[in-house]
Coordinates of C-alpha atoms in Angstrom, one line a residue:
V23 CA 22.3 -7.9 -6.6
G24 CA 23.4 -4.3 -6.1
Y25 CA 21.1 -1.5 -5.1
K26 CA 21.5 2.2 -5.8
T27 CA 20.4 5.1 -3.6
Q28 CA 17.9 7.2 -5.4
A29 CA 17.0 9.8 -2.8
A30 CA 17.0 10.6 0.9
V31 CA 13.5 11.0 2.3
W32 CA 11.9 11.5 5.7
A33 CA 9.3 9.0 6.8
A34 CA 7.2 8.1 9.8
I35 CA 7.7 4.4 10.5
R36 CA 5.0 2.5 12.3
P37 CA 5.2 -1.2 13.1
V38 CA 1.8 -2.9 12.4
G39 CA 0.6 -5.1 15.3
V40 CA -0.6 -8.6 14.8
E41 CA -4.2 -7.7 15.3
A42 CA -4.0 -4.9 12.9
S43 CA -1.7 -6.4 10.4
H44 CA -2.6 -6.5 6.8
A45 CA -3.4 -9.9 5.3
P46 CA -0.7 -11.6 3.3
R47 CA -0.6 -10.4 -0.2
Q48 CA -0.6 -12.5 -3.4
S49 CA 3.1 -12.6 -3.1
G50 CA 2.8 -14.4 0.3
E51 CA 4.4 -11.5 2.1
T52 CA 2.9 -10.1 5.3
I53 CA 2.9 -6.3 5.8
T54 CA 5.0 -5.6 9.0
H55 CA 5.4 -1.8 8.8
E56 CA 3.7 1.3 7.4
L57 CA 5.9 4.1 6.2
M58 CA 4.3 7.6 5.6
L59 CA 6.2 10.1 3.5
R60 CA 5.6 13.1 1.3
Y61 CA 4.1 12.0 -2.1
R62 CA 6.7 11.0 -4.7
A63 CA 5.6 9.9 -8.2
D64 CA 8.8 7.9 -8.7
M65 CA 8.0 5.3 -5.9
Q66 CA 7.2 1.8 -7.0
V67 CA 6.3 -1.6 -5.5
G68 CA 9.4 -3.6 -4.9
M69 CA 11.6 -0.6 -4.0
R70 CA 13.5 -0.8 -0.7
L71 CA 13.6 1.9 1.9
R72 CA 16.4 1.9 4.5
Q73 CA 16.7 3.3 8.0
G74 CA 20.2 2.4 9.2
E75 CA 20.5 -1.3 9.0
A76 CA 16.7 -1.9 8.7
C77 CA 15.4 -2.5 5.2
Y78 CA 11.7 -2.3 4.2
V79 CA 10.4 -3.7 0.9
I80 CA 7.4 -1.8 -0.5
R81 CA 4.6 -4.2 -1.1
Q82 CA 1.8 -1.7 -1.8
L83 CA 1.5 2.1 -2.3
V84 CA -1.5 4.1 -1.1
D85 CA -2.4 7.8 -1.7
P86 CA -4.5 8.1 1.5
D87 CA -6.0 11.5 0.7
H88 CA -6.2 11.1 -3.1
R89 CA -4.5 14.5 -3.4
K90 CA -0.9 13.5 -3.9
N91 CA 0.2 15.0 -0.6
W92 CA 1.2 11.9 1.3
L93 CA 2.2 8.4 0.3
L94 CA 1.6 5.4 2.5
C95 CA 4.0 2.5 1.8
L96 CA 2.9 -0.8 3.1
C97 CA 6.1 -2.8 3.6
S98 CA 7.6 -6.0 4.9
Q99 CA 10.9 -5.7 6.8
E100 CA 13.7 -7.7 5.3
R101 CA 15.8 -9.8 7.7
S102 CA 19.5 -9.6 7.2

């Protein structure tokens, strides 16, 4: 499967500790990282965000302030 770069974005990346980790989703995936970026209407669950060799799969999207300023991406890190 090939992937195409859609855009370059800045994001704050925060690992989620075991005690604060989000429960496994219906997909069975555990959230390992939170990525906060400027709101983008084109983001979707299942998209991948990369930082160097690290790859994060978006499992859930949250608009934390309900004003479309920020987008919190709850992600699981893919192992390569």
